[in-house]
Tab-separated table of C-alpha atoms in Angstrom:
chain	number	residue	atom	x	y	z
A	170	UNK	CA	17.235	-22.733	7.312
A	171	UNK	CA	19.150	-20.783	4.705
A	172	UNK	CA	19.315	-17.041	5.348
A	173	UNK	CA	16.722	-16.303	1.966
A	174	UNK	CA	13.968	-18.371	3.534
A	175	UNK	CA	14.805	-17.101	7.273
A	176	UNK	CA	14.433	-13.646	5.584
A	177	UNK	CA	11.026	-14.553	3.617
A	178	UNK	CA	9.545	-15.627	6.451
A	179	UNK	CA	9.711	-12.230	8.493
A	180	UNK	CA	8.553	-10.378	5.681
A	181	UNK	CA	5.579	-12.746	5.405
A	182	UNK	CA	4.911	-12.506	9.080
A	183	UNK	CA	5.152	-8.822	8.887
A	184	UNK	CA	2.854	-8.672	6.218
A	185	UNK	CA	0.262	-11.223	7.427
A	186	UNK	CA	0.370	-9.439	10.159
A	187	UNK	CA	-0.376	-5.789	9.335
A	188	UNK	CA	-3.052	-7.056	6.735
A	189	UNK	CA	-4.837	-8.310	9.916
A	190	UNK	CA	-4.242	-4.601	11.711
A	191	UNK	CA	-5.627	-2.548	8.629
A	192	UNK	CA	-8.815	-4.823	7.409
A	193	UNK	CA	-10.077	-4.365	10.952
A	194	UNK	CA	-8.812	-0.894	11.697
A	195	UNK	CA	-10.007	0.201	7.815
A	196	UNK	CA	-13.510	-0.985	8.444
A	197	UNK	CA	-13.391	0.013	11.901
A	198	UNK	CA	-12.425	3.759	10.643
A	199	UNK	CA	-14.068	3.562	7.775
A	200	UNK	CA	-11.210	4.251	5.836
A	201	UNK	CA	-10.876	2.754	1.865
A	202	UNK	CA	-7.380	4.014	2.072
A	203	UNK	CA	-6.901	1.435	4.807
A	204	UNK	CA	-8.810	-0.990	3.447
A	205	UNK	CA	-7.252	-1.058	0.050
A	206	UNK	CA	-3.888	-1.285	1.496
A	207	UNK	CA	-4.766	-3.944	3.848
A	208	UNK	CA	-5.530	-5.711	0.890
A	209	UNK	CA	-2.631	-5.122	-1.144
A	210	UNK	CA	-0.687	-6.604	2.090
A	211	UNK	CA	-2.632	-10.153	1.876
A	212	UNK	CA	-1.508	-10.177	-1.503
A	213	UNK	CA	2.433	-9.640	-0.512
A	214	UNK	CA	1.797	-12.608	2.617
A	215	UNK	CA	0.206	-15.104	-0.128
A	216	UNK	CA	2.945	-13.972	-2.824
A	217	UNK	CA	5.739	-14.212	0.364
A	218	UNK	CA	4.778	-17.502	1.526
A	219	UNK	CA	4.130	-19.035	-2.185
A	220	UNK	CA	7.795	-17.781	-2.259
A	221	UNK	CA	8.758	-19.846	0.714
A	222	UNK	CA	7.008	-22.865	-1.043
A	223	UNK	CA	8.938	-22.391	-4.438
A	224	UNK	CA	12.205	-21.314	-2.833
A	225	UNK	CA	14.262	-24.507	-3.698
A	226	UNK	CA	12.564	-25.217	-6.840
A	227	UNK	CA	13.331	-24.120	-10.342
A	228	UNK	CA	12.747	-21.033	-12.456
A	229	UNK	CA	9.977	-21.839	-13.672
A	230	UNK	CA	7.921	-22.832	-11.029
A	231	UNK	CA	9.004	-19.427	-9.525
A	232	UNK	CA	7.882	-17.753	-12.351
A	233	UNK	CA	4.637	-20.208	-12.178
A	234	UNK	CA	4.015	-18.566	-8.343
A	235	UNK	CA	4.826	-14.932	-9.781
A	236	UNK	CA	2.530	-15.168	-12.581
A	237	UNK	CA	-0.101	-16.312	-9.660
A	238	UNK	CA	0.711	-13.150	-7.685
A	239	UNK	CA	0.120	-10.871	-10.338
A	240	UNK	CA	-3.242	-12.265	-11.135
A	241	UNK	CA	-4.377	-12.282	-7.618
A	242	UNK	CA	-2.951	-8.709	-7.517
A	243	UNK	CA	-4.787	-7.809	-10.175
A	244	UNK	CA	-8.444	-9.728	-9.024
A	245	UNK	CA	-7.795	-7.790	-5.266
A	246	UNK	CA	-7.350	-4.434	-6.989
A	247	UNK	CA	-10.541	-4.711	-9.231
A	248	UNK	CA	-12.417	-5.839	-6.139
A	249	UNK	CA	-11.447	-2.726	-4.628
A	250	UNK	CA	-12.010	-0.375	-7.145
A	251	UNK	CA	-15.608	-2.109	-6.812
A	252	UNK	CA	-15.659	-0.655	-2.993
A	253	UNK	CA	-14.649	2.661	-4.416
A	254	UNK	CA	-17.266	3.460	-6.491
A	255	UNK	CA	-19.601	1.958	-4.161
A	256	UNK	CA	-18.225	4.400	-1.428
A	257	UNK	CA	-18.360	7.250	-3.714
A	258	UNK	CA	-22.043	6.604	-5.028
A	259	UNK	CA	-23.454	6.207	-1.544
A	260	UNK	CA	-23.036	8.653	1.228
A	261	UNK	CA	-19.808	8.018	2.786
A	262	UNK	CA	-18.830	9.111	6.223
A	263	UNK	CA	-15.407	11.037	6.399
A	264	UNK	CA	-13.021	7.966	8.175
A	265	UNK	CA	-11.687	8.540	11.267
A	266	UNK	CA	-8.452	10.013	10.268
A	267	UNK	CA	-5.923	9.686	13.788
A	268	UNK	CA	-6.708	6.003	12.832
A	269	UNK	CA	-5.680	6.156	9.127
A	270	UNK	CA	-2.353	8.010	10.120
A	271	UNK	CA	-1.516	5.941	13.247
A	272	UNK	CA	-1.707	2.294	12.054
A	273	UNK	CA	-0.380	4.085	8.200
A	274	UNK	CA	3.136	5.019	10.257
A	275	UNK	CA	3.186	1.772	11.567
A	276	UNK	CA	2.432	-0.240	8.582
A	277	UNK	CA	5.191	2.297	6.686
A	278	UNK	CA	7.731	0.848	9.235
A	279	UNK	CA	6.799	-2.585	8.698
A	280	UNK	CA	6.876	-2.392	4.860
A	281	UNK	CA	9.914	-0.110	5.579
A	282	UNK	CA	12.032	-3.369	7.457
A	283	UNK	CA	10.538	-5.375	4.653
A	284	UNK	CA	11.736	-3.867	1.939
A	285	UNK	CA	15.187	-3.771	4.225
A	286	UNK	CA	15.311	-7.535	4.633
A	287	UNK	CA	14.141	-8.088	1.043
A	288	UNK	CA	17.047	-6.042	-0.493
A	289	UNK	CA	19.738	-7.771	1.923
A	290	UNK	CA	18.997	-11.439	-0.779
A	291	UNK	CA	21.027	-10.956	-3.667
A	292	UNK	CA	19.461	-12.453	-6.622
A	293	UNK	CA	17.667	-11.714	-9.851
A	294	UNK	CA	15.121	-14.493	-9.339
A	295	UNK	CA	11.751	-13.313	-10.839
A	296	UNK	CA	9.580	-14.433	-7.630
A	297	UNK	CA	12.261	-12.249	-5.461
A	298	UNK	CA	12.056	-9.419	-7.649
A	299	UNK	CA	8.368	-9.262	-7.668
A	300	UNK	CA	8.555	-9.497	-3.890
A	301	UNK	CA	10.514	-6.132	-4.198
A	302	UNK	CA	8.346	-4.449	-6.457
A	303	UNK	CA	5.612	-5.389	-4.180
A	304	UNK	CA	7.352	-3.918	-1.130
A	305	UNK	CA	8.261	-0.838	-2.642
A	306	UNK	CA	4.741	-0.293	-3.705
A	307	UNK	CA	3.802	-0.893	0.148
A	308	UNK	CA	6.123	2.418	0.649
A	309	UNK	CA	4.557	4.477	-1.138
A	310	UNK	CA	0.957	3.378	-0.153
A	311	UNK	CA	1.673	3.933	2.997
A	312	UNK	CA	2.732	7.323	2.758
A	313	UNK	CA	-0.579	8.071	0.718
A	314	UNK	CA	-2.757	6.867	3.098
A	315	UNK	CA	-1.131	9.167	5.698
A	316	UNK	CA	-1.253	12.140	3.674
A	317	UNK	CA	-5.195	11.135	2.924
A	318	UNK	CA	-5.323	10.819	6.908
A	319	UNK	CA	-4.194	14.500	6.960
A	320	UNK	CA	-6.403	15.768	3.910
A	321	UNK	CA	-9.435	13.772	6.062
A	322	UNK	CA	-8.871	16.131	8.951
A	323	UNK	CA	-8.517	19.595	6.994
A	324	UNK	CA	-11.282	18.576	4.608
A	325	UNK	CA	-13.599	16.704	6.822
A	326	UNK	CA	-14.252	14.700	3.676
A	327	UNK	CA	-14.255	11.142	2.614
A	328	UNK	CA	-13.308	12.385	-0.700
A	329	UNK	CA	-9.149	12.608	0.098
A	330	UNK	CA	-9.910	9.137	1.809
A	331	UNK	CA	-11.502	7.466	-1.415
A	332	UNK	CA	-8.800	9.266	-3.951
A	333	UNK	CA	-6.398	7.917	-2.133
A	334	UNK	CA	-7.963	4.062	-1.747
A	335	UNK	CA	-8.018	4.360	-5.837
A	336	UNK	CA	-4.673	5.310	-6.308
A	337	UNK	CA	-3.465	2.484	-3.965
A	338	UNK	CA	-5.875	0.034	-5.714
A	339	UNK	CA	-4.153	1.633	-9.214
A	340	UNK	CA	-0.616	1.128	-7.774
A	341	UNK	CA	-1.882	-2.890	-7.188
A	342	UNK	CA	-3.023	-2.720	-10.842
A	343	UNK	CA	0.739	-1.199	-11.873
A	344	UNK	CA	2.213	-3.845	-10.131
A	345	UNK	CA	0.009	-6.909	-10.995
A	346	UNK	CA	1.072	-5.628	-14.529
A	347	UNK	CA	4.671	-5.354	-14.087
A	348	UNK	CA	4.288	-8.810	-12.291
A	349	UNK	CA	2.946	-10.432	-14.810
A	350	UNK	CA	4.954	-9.185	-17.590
A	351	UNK	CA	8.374	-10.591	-15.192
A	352	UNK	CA	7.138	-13.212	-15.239
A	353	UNK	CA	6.797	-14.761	-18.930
């Protein structure tokens, strides 16, 4: 197995993975911040394993499977935006916020590897590079969703909780975009 596809197949795994942690913890907690982020991580396994699928195959099939991520990107985040305004109409409970910040700090180490083992291929390959802007994305969600978990606790809102599951669900939008625009 050559070291690319040895490397796409943790990051998968890691990502398949913590999607599976945050759907149940983010509806167990009541968190959209979770939730929305879980999310955004079954995108990155289906995008990382449609990767392993196109590996050996030629640019434009790649581009073919990055074009698909961005549009399932883009379908997951308007689904969630959906939840959002859902949330915010009805009465939402404030999450449970030690939740949001614990499996957040572990999720932020798994994207964290991730975007470690993603940077170690060398190549300009559009359905690599879309697995980077993917990954960095992760980074940053992750570190919103803590910061939400922290706002939860001082504000005992649902409000930081719900700003925060939008501006994850906006960064999936930002990237489906920038996907999709790679790829022509």
């Amino acid at each position: 197995m050559s070291n690319t596809r040895k490397l796409l197949w943790w990051v998968f795994a890691i990502n398949a993975g913590f999607f599976l942690v945050e759907i149940v913890t983010g509806l167990l907690a009541s968190s959209m911040g979770l939730v929305a982020d879980s999310l955004d991580m079954l995108a990155d396994a289906i995008v990382y394993g449609a990767a392993l699928a196109v590996h050996a195959q030629d640019g434009q099939r790649k581009a073919q499977v990055a074009r698909m991520s961005g549009y399932l990107q883009l379908a997951l985040s308007v689904a969630g935006f959906f939840e959002v305004v859902r949330r915010s109409i009805g009465a939402a409970e404030a999450p449970d916020f030690r939740t949001m910040i614990l499996v957040s700090l572990a999720a932020l180490a798994g994207n964290a590897i991730s975007l470690f083992l993603l940077q170690r291929i060398k190549s300009d390959e559009v359905h690599i590079r879309a697995s980077v802007i993917f990954t960095n994305n992760d980074v940053i969600m992750n570190i919103g969703v803590i910061l939400a978990g922290g706002l939860v606790l001082l504000s005992g809102s649902a409000i930081p909780d719900l700003v925060i599951g939008a501006a994850v669900l906006a960064m999936v939008l930002r990237g489906a975009v920038r996907i999709l625009r790679l790829s022509r």
